[in-house]
Short mmCIF file of C-alpha atoms in Angstrom, two decimals:
data_model
loop_
_atom_site.label_atom_id
_atom_site.label_comp_id
_atom_site.label_asym_id
_atom_site.label_seq_id
_atom_site.Cartn_x
_atom_site.Cartn_y
_atom_site.Cartn_z
CA MET A 1417 30.32 38.54 -12.34
CA GLU A 1418 33.33 40.83 -11.95
CA THR A 1419 35.77 41.55 -14.72
CA SER A 1420 39.49 42.06 -14.52
CA SER A 1421 39.14 45.83 -14.90
CA PRO A 1422 40.57 47.81 -11.98
CA ARG A 1423 37.65 50.23 -12.22
CA MET A 1424 34.76 47.82 -11.67
CA THR A 1425 34.90 48.12 -7.90
CA ALA A 1426 35.18 51.89 -7.91
CA GLY A 1427 31.48 52.59 -8.00
CA PRO A 1428 28.61 52.95 -10.47
CA ARG A 1429 29.05 54.99 -13.62
CA GLU A 1430 26.64 56.36 -16.15
CA ALA A 1431 28.06 55.76 -19.61
CA ALA A 1432 26.44 54.82 -22.88
CA VAL A 1433 27.44 51.45 -24.25
CA ASN A 1434 27.16 52.54 -27.84
CA CYS A 1435 29.96 55.09 -27.80
CA SER A 1436 33.55 54.48 -28.76
CA PRO A 1437 36.59 55.70 -26.83
CA ALA A 1438 38.34 56.22 -30.11
CA VAL A 1439 36.36 59.30 -31.10
CA ALA A 1440 38.00 62.39 -29.65
CA ALA A 1441 38.55 65.93 -30.78
CA ASN A 1442 40.27 65.75 -34.12
CA ALA A 1443 40.12 61.97 -34.13
CA GLU A 1444 39.33 61.96 -37.85
CA GLY A 1445 42.34 60.59 -39.66
CA GLU A 1446 44.47 60.65 -36.51
CA GLU A 1447 47.34 58.21 -36.38
CA ILE A 1448 47.42 56.45 -33.02
CA GLU A 1449 50.46 54.41 -32.02
CA VAL A 1450 49.81 51.46 -29.71
CA LEU A 1451 51.58 48.42 -28.43
CA GLU A 1452 51.69 45.52 -30.81
CA SER A 1453 52.40 42.79 -28.30
CA THR A 1454 51.05 39.34 -27.76
CA ASP A 1455 51.81 39.39 -24.04
CA VAL A 1456 48.78 39.04 -21.81
CA LEU A 1457 48.57 40.57 -18.39
CA PRO A 1458 47.39 38.20 -15.67
CA VAL A 1459 43.71 38.22 -14.83
CA ALA A 1460 41.76 36.36 -12.19
CA PRO A 1461 41.59 32.61 -13.02
CA GLU A 1462 37.86 32.40 -12.48
CA ASP A 1463 37.29 35.31 -14.90
CA VAL A 1464 39.43 33.65 -17.54
CA SER A 1465 37.59 30.36 -17.24
CA GLN A 1466 34.18 32.03 -17.26
CA TRP A 1467 34.90 34.13 -20.31
CA LYS A 1468 36.59 31.19 -22.00
CA SER A 1469 33.48 29.09 -21.50
CA LEU A 1470 31.33 31.88 -22.94
CA PHE A 1471 33.66 32.24 -25.90
CA ASP A 1472 33.68 28.45 -26.45
CA LYS A 1473 29.90 28.46 -26.40
CA TYR A 1474 29.98 30.63 -29.53
CA ASP A 1475 32.95 28.70 -30.94
CA PRO A 1476 31.83 25.03 -31.07
CA GLU A 1477 34.67 24.19 -33.47
CA ASN A 1478 37.18 25.36 -30.79
CA SER A 1479 39.10 27.29 -33.45
CA GLY A 1480 39.91 30.28 -31.24
CA PHE A 1481 37.89 32.56 -33.51
CA ILE A 1482 34.23 33.50 -33.71
CA SER A 1483 32.45 35.62 -36.27
CA THR A 1484 31.71 39.23 -35.53
CA GLU A 1485 27.98 38.41 -35.65
CA ARG A 1486 28.37 35.83 -32.90
CA PHE A 1487 30.59 38.19 -30.96
CA ARG A 1488 27.85 40.82 -31.07
CA ASP A 1489 25.44 38.21 -29.73
CA LEU A 1490 27.88 37.49 -26.88
CA LEU A 1491 28.12 41.16 -26.02
CA ALA A 1492 24.35 41.58 -26.23
CA ALA A 1493 23.89 38.72 -23.75
CA HIS A 1494 26.71 39.52 -21.33
CA GLY A 1495 27.75 43.10 -22.10
CA SER A 1496 25.99 44.47 -19.04
CA GLU A 1497 28.53 42.64 -16.88
CA LEU A 1498 31.45 44.51 -18.45
CA ASP A 1499 32.99 47.81 -17.53
CA PRO A 1500 31.40 50.42 -19.84
CA HIS A 1501 34.75 51.50 -21.28
CA LYS A 1502 35.72 47.91 -22.01
CA LEU A 1503 32.42 47.42 -23.78
CA GLU A 1504 33.09 50.52 -25.89
CA VAL A 1505 36.44 49.10 -26.96
CA LEU A 1506 34.95 45.70 -27.80
CA LEU A 1507 32.18 47.32 -29.83
CA ALA A 1508 34.77 49.34 -31.74
CA LEU A 1509 36.74 46.14 -32.31
CA THR A 1510 33.66 44.40 -33.66
CA ASN A 1511 32.55 47.22 -35.96
CA GLY A 1512 36.05 47.87 -37.26
CA ASN A 1513 37.12 44.28 -37.87
CA ALA A 1514 37.71 43.76 -41.58
CA ASP A 1515 38.39 40.02 -41.27
CA GLY A 1516 34.91 39.15 -39.99
CA LYS A 1517 36.37 37.16 -37.09
CA ILE A 1518 37.32 37.92 -33.49
CA CYS A 1519 40.34 36.13 -31.97
CA TYR A 1520 40.09 34.90 -28.39
CA GLN A 1521 43.65 36.10 -27.74
CA ASP A 1522 42.69 39.64 -28.79
CA PHE A 1523 39.66 39.47 -26.55
CA VAL A 1524 41.75 38.45 -23.51
CA ASN A 1525 44.33 41.14 -24.29
CA LEU A 1526 41.67 43.82 -24.22
CA MET A 1527 40.05 42.42 -21.09
CA SER A 1528 43.47 42.45 -19.42
CA ASN A 1529 44.13 46.16 -20.13
CA LYS A 1530 46.68 45.30 -22.81
CA ARG A 1531 46.40 46.94 -26.19
CA SER A 1532 47.11 44.85 -29.25
CA ASN A 1533 47.26 45.18 -33.00
CA SER A 1534 43.55 44.37 -33.18
CA PHE A 1535 42.86 47.40 -30.98
CA ARG A 1536 44.82 49.56 -33.44
CA ARG A 1537 42.71 48.25 -36.31
CA ALA A 1538 39.54 48.93 -34.36
CA ILE A 1539 40.59 52.51 -33.68
CA LEU A 1540 41.66 53.28 -37.23
CA GLN A 1541 38.82 51.46 -39.03
CA GLY A 1542 35.78 51.22 -36.84
CA SER A 1543 35.85 54.13 -34.45
CA ARG A 1544 34.23 56.62 -36.80
CA GLN A 1545 31.07 54.50 -37.02
CA LEU A 1546 30.22 55.05 -33.35
CA LYS A 1547 29.51 58.11 -31.26
CA GLY A 1548 32.12 59.22 -28.78
CA CYS A 1549 31.43 60.08 -25.15
CA SER A 1550 33.87 62.19 -23.21
CA LEU A 1551 35.60 61.00 -20.08
CA ARG A 1552 34.83 64.41 -18.60
CA ASP A 1553 31.11 63.48 -18.62
CA GLU A 1554 31.65 60.59 -16.20
CA VAL A 1555 29.63 60.95 -12.97
CA GLY A 1556 29.70 59.24 -9.61
CA LEU A 1557 33.50 59.14 -9.37
CA GLY A 1558 35.42 59.01 -6.12
CA LEU A 1559 38.19 61.42 -5.14
CA SER A 1560 41.01 59.21 -6.42
CA GLN A 1561 39.21 58.63 -9.72
CA ARG A 1562 38.66 62.36 -10.20
CA LEU A 1563 42.37 62.90 -9.57
CA VAL A 1564 43.29 60.32 -12.21
CA ARG A 1565 40.85 61.90 -14.65
CA HIS A 1566 42.33 65.35 -13.95
CA VAL A 1567 45.85 64.04 -14.56
CA ALA A 1568 44.72 62.40 -17.80
CA TYR A 1569 43.36 65.70 -19.12
CA GLU A 1570 46.48 67.56 -17.96
CA THR A 1571 48.97 65.35 -19.78
CA LEU A 1572 47.33 63.35 -22.60
CA PRO A 1573 46.09 64.89 -25.87
CA ARG A 1574 43.85 62.05 -27.14
CA GLU A 1575 40.53 60.98 -25.67
CA VAL A 1576 41.22 57.32 -26.40
CA ASP A 1577 44.48 57.49 -24.43
CA ARG A 1578 42.81 59.36 -21.61
CA LYS A 1579 40.09 56.72 -21.28
CA TRP A 1580 42.55 53.86 -21.52
CA TYR A 1581 44.79 55.43 -18.87
CA PHE A 1582 41.77 56.13 -16.65
CA ASP A 1583 40.66 52.50 -16.82
CA SER A 1584 44.06 50.92 -16.32
CA TYR A 1585 45.73 53.18 -13.70
CA THR A 1586 45.88 51.56 -10.25
CA TYR A 1587 48.36 53.70 -8.23
CA CYS A 1588 50.68 50.69 -8.27
CA PRO A 1589 53.46 51.61 -8.20
CA PRO A 1590 52.69 55.02 -6.69
CA PRO A 1591 54.41 58.13 -8.09
CA LEU A 1592 57.21 58.31 -5.53
CA LEU A 1593 60.28 59.23 -7.59
CA ILE A 1594 59.70 62.98 -7.90
CA LEU A 1595 58.42 63.11 -4.31
CA ALA A 1596 61.54 61.31 -3.06
CA ILE A 1597 63.85 63.65 -5.01
CA THR A 1598 62.02 66.69 -3.64
CA ILE A 1599 62.16 65.43 -0.06
CA ALA A 1600 65.89 64.75 -0.43
CA GLU A 1601 66.49 68.26 -1.76
CA VAL A 1602 64.57 69.81 1.14
CA ALA A 1603 66.47 67.66 3.66
CA VAL A 1604 69.85 68.67 2.20
CA PHE A 1605 68.82 72.33 2.14
CA MET A 1606 67.68 72.28 5.77
CA TYR A 1607 70.87 70.52 6.85
CA TYR A 1608 73.08 73.16 5.27
CA GLY A 1609 70.70 75.90 6.36
CA PHE A 1610 71.32 75.06 10.01
CA GLN A 1611 75.01 74.38 9.41
CA LEU A 1612 75.60 77.70 7.59
CA GLU A 1613 73.07 79.56 9.79
CA ARG A 1614 71.29 81.07 6.80
CA LEU A 1615 68.38 80.11 4.54
CA VAL A 1616 68.59 82.91 1.97
CA LEU A 1617 71.58 83.21 -0.41
CA GLN A 1618 73.44 80.34 1.17
CA VAL A 1619 75.92 80.63 -1.70
CA SER A 1620 77.40 83.72 -0.07
CA SER A 1621 78.66 81.61 2.82
CA PRO A 1622 82.36 80.69 2.60
CA SER A 1623 81.52 77.10 3.56
CA PHE A 1624 78.79 76.60 0.94
CA LEU A 1625 81.02 75.13 -1.80
CA LYS A 1626 83.00 73.00 0.64
CA SER A 1627 80.23 70.43 0.57
CA PRO A 1628 80.94 67.21 -1.40
CA LEU A 1629 77.81 67.85 -3.50
CA PRO A 1630 78.21 71.01 -5.69
CA TYR A 1631 79.99 70.96 -9.02
CA HIS A 1632 83.20 73.00 -8.93
CA PRO A 1633 85.58 73.29 -11.92
CA GLN A 1634 88.60 72.50 -9.76
CA LEU A 1635 86.92 69.29 -8.60
CA ARG A 1636 85.49 68.17 -11.94
CA ALA A 1637 87.40 64.87 -11.73
CA GLN A 1638 84.97 63.82 -8.96
CA ALA A 1639 82.36 62.43 -11.32
CA TRP A 1640 79.48 62.24 -8.84
CA ARG A 1641 79.37 66.04 -8.64
CA TYR A 1642 77.90 66.21 -12.18
CA LEU A 1643 74.70 64.78 -10.66
CA SER A 1644 74.88 65.48 -6.91
CA TYR A 1645 74.95 69.25 -7.46
CA SER A 1646 71.18 69.08 -8.05
CA PHE A 1647 70.57 68.55 -4.32
CA MET A 1648 72.21 71.87 -3.37
CA HIS A 1649 70.46 75.22 -3.82
CA THR A 1650 71.62 78.80 -3.46
CA GLY A 1651 68.82 79.70 -1.08
CA ILE A 1652 65.22 79.14 -0.13
CA GLU A 1653 64.01 81.24 -3.08
CA HIS A 1654 65.92 78.96 -5.47
CA LEU A 1655 64.63 75.80 -3.83
CA SER A 1656 61.02 77.02 -3.66
CA LEU A 1657 60.69 77.80 -7.36
CA ASN A 1658 62.31 74.54 -8.43
CA MET A 1659 60.29 72.51 -5.96
CA ALA A 1660 56.99 74.07 -7.08
CA MET A 1661 57.60 73.36 -10.77
CA GLN A 1662 59.00 69.90 -9.98
CA LEU A 1663 55.92 68.80 -8.04
CA LEU A 1664 53.24 70.48 -10.17
CA VAL A 1665 54.60 69.08 -13.43
CA GLY A 1666 56.73 66.10 -12.45
CA VAL A 1667 54.24 64.16 -10.31
CA PRO A 1668 51.41 64.12 -12.91
CA LEU A 1669 53.89 63.17 -15.62
CA GLU A 1670 55.21 60.34 -13.46
CA MET A 1671 51.66 59.09 -12.84
CA VAL A 1672 51.09 58.82 -16.60
CA HIS A 1673 54.50 57.91 -18.01
CA GLY A 1674 56.03 56.06 -15.07
CA ALA A 1675 59.13 56.59 -12.96
CA LEU A 1676 61.50 55.08 -15.53
CA ARG A 1677 60.67 57.53 -18.32
CA ILE A 1678 60.43 60.60 -16.10
CA GLY A 1679 63.57 59.62 -14.22
CA LEU A 1680 65.41 59.26 -17.54
CA VAL A 1681 64.41 62.76 -18.68
CA TYR A 1682 65.20 64.25 -15.26
CA VAL A 1683 68.64 62.66 -14.89
CA CYS A 1684 69.56 63.48 -18.51
CA GLY A 1685 68.60 67.10 -17.85
CA VAL A 1686 70.69 67.27 -14.67
CA LEU A 1687 73.74 65.73 -16.36
CA ALA A 1688 73.38 67.91 -19.45
CA GLY A 1689 73.18 70.98 -17.21
CA SER A 1690 76.48 70.39 -15.43
CA LEU A 1691 78.27 69.33 -18.62
CA ALA A 1692 76.99 72.43 -20.44
CA VAL A 1693 78.43 74.58 -17.64
CA SER A 1694 81.78 72.80 -17.85
CA VAL A 1695 81.93 73.51 -21.60
CA THR A 1696 80.55 77.06 -21.87
CA ASP A 1697 81.11 78.63 -18.42
CA MET A 1698 84.33 76.89 -17.49
CA THR A 1699 85.25 78.82 -14.34
CA ALA A 1700 81.88 78.72 -12.59
CA PRO A 1701 80.45 76.22 -10.12
CA VAL A 1702 76.85 75.06 -10.38
CA VAL A 1703 74.14 74.03 -7.90
CA GLY A 1704 70.39 73.40 -8.09
CA SER A 1705 68.01 70.96 -9.75
CA SER A 1706 67.06 73.39 -12.52
CA GLY A 1707 68.56 71.16 -15.24
CA GLY A 1708 66.19 68.30 -14.43
CA VAL A 1709 63.22 70.55 -13.65
CA TYR A 1710 63.55 72.52 -16.87
CA ALA A 1711 63.86 69.29 -18.86
CA LEU A 1712 60.50 68.07 -17.51
CA VAL A 1713 58.70 71.41 -17.77
CA SER A 1714 59.94 72.24 -21.27
CA ALA A 1715 59.07 68.73 -22.52
CA HIS A 1716 55.56 69.04 -21.10
CA LEU A 1717 55.00 72.55 -22.49
CA ALA A 1718 56.28 71.49 -25.91
CA ASN A 1719 53.92 68.51 -25.85
CA VAL A 1720 51.00 70.82 -25.02
CA VAL A 1721 51.88 73.19 -27.87
CA MET A 1722 52.33 70.38 -30.40
CA ASN A 1723 48.95 68.89 -29.43
CA TRP A 1724 47.16 72.16 -28.63
CA SER A 1725 43.78 71.23 -30.11
CA GLY A 1726 43.70 67.85 -28.39
CA MET A 1727 44.74 69.05 -24.93
CA LYS A 1728 41.58 69.57 -22.88
CA CYS A 1729 43.08 70.79 -19.59
CA GLN A 1730 41.26 73.74 -18.07
CA PHE A 1731 42.78 77.20 -18.53
CA LYS A 1732 45.62 75.69 -20.56
CA LEU A 1733 46.70 79.08 -21.93
CA PHE A 1734 46.79 80.59 -18.43
CA ARG A 1735 48.63 77.55 -17.04
CA MET A 1736 51.18 77.69 -19.80
CA ALA A 1737 51.71 81.41 -19.27
CA MET A 1738 52.21 80.88 -15.52
CA ALA A 1739 54.72 78.09 -16.14
CA LEU A 1740 56.68 80.34 -18.50
CA VAL A 1741 56.58 83.17 -15.96
CA CYS A 1742 57.93 80.91 -13.21
CA MET A 1743 60.67 79.61 -15.49
CA SER A 1744 61.59 83.14 -16.54
CA VAL A 1745 61.70 84.42 -12.96
CA GLU A 1746 63.91 81.56 -11.83
CA PHE A 1747 66.18 81.89 -14.85
CA GLY A 1748 66.40 85.67 -14.42
CA ARG A 1749 67.36 85.20 -10.77
CA ALA A 1750 70.11 82.79 -11.82
CA VAL A 1751 71.48 85.21 -14.46
CA TRP A 1752 71.46 88.09 -11.95
CA LEU A 1753 73.26 85.99 -9.36
CA ARG A 1754 75.89 84.82 -11.84
CA PHE A 1755 76.98 88.38 -12.72
CA TYR A 1756 76.49 89.83 -9.24
CA PRO A 1757 79.82 90.55 -7.56
CA PRO A 1758 80.81 87.34 -5.75
CA ALA A 1759 81.09 87.43 -2.00
CA PHE A 1760 84.36 85.51 -2.11
CA PRO A 1761 86.34 86.36 -5.23
CA PRO A 1762 87.95 85.11 -7.37
CA CYS A 1763 85.38 82.29 -7.33
CA PRO A 1764 82.31 83.43 -9.31
CA ASN A 1765 78.75 82.75 -8.30
CA PRO A 1766 77.02 79.60 -9.68
CA SER A 1767 76.29 79.45 -13.40
CA PHE A 1768 72.88 79.70 -15.07
CA VAL A 1769 73.81 77.59 -18.11
CA ALA A 1770 72.42 74.41 -16.50
CA HIS A 1771 68.92 75.79 -17.12
CA LEU A 1772 69.60 75.96 -20.85
CA GLY A 1773 71.00 72.43 -20.90
CA GLY A 1774 67.80 71.16 -19.29
CA VAL A 1775 65.63 73.00 -21.81
CA VAL A 1776 67.50 71.46 -24.75
CA VAL A 1777 67.07 67.96 -23.28
CA GLY A 1778 63.38 68.60 -22.70
CA LEU A 1779 62.73 69.85 -26.23
CA THR A 1780 64.48 66.87 -27.81
CA LEU A 1781 64.67 63.69 -25.76
CA GLY A 1782 61.86 64.70 -23.39
CA VAL A 1783 59.32 65.44 -26.13
CA VAL A 1784 59.90 62.02 -27.71
CA VAL A 1785 59.46 60.27 -24.37
CA LEU A 1786 56.13 62.06 -23.75
CA GLN A 1787 54.72 61.73 -27.28
CA ASN A 1788 52.99 58.41 -26.64
CA TYR A 1789 52.47 57.43 -23.05
CA GLU A 1790 52.44 53.68 -23.63
CA GLN A 1791 54.54 52.97 -26.71
CA ARG A 1792 57.79 51.29 -25.72
CA LEU A 1793 60.82 53.54 -25.99
CA GLN A 1794 62.88 50.86 -27.74
CA GLU A 1795 60.30 50.86 -30.54
CA GLN A 1796 60.68 54.59 -31.26
CA SER A 1797 63.34 55.37 -33.86
CA LEU A 1798 63.29 59.10 -33.03
CA PHE A 1799 64.04 58.28 -29.40
CA TRP A 1800 67.19 56.41 -30.41
CA ILE A 1801 68.28 59.26 -32.69
CA PHE A 1802 68.03 61.82 -29.89
CA PHE A 1803 69.51 59.41 -27.35
CA CYS A 1804 72.52 58.80 -29.59
CA VAL A 1805 72.96 62.56 -30.10
CA TYR A 1806 72.76 63.04 -26.33
CA THR A 1807 75.31 60.27 -25.75
CA LEU A 1808 77.65 61.87 -28.29
CA PHE A 1809 77.31 65.20 -26.47
CA VAL A 1810 78.18 63.54 -23.14
CA LEU A 1811 81.27 61.87 -24.63
CA CYS A 1812 82.44 65.11 -26.24
CA ALA A 1813 81.92 66.97 -22.96
CA VAL A 1814 83.93 64.34 -21.08
CA PHE A 1815 86.86 64.72 -23.48
CA TRP A 1816 86.51 68.49 -23.23
CA ASN A 1817 86.83 68.29 -19.45
CA ILE A 1818 89.89 66.08 -19.73
CA PHE A 1819 91.86 68.05 -22.32
CA ALA A 1820 90.39 71.51 -23.00
CA TYR A 1821 91.17 73.15 -19.66
CA SER A 1822 94.89 72.52 -20.00
CA LEU A 1823 95.04 73.21 -23.74
CA LEU A 1824 93.24 76.54 -23.34
CA ASP A 1825 95.19 77.36 -20.18
CA VAL A 1826 92.01 78.32 -18.32
CA ARG A 1827 92.64 80.13 -15.04
CA LEU A 1828 90.37 78.41 -12.57
CA PRO A 1829 89.35 79.73 -9.14
CA PRO A 1830 90.99 78.03 -6.17
CA PRO A 1831 89.26 74.93 -4.81
CA PRO A 1832 86.80 75.58 -1.97
#
């Protein structure tokens, strides 16, 4: 009989049934936040009816509960038909249950890849009684499964979260947001590359800023430019560095956290970048996706540092050093370009402040979004604190753009 697990059809696995997914490095005393929802994901009707009949067999009173002793008997009789990871979770639930009873609703929630409050109790109370087996020790995995496992170790600090993500990820929906943004940026770059007849230092072309996409201080009333500037780049060297960091960090994060969360961090970084330029570098234009890219990369690096002992990605120190080197090289190039004599004065070269705006977003809002890959954002008080601070910054920057330029009598370069 097949279960509702998306991993049952992936191939045989060798895993011990007496090990708990809740035991990871530093799992002792670790606080694990999970969803506390009563919603049940849909499972195949025949599976529901079959498991319901088995549950009813051990629940003749039809109360919806069975004792943990009877539940162990059920697992002993039919546990071989379950996915090994699901069996680990159910064993942890049984050993950690302080009430002495198992609820059918909790059972269905777990079978449907939906965590519940009972799962939290099992992790916090019963996980230490069982041995843990690492997801890295899994054998007989296909290429797609190895990719998911690699992504889990790259982005998640807890073994229990890595196993849960590995079991529940189905590539539906696929991680297309970062890929789509990257393809759009390449398409825009190639279009202007052929139009301007140059691929390196396109910003030195007199027609570069005439596009409707870049942010320019004289055109700050055109609100779309605070976001659309991210699709323009100063040259192939600028695009290449941003694209490499965007794909290497953004796609795995999107696979784990979803397009909504990653898109939120990315867009907030892009918007913060242009607004930061309009406040601190008032005469300069800005182009490039560095605000969004730096928001994602800095959030990920901060998450790795904060959970250093739990992160089990290979060569994590080397990877982190390489990421910092790439960020430093790209930022240094932007600073050099900003103070390099402009090809068409009095308009200065594009500003580098957008990078710093993205970093601030990543270290605040981004870190909160990545802290727990499945806890709902609306349930995180710290998320709302940072989001409100971010919203206040946006409102202040809008008023600054409306009034400050005239009050300070800023001499702006002519429009492109």
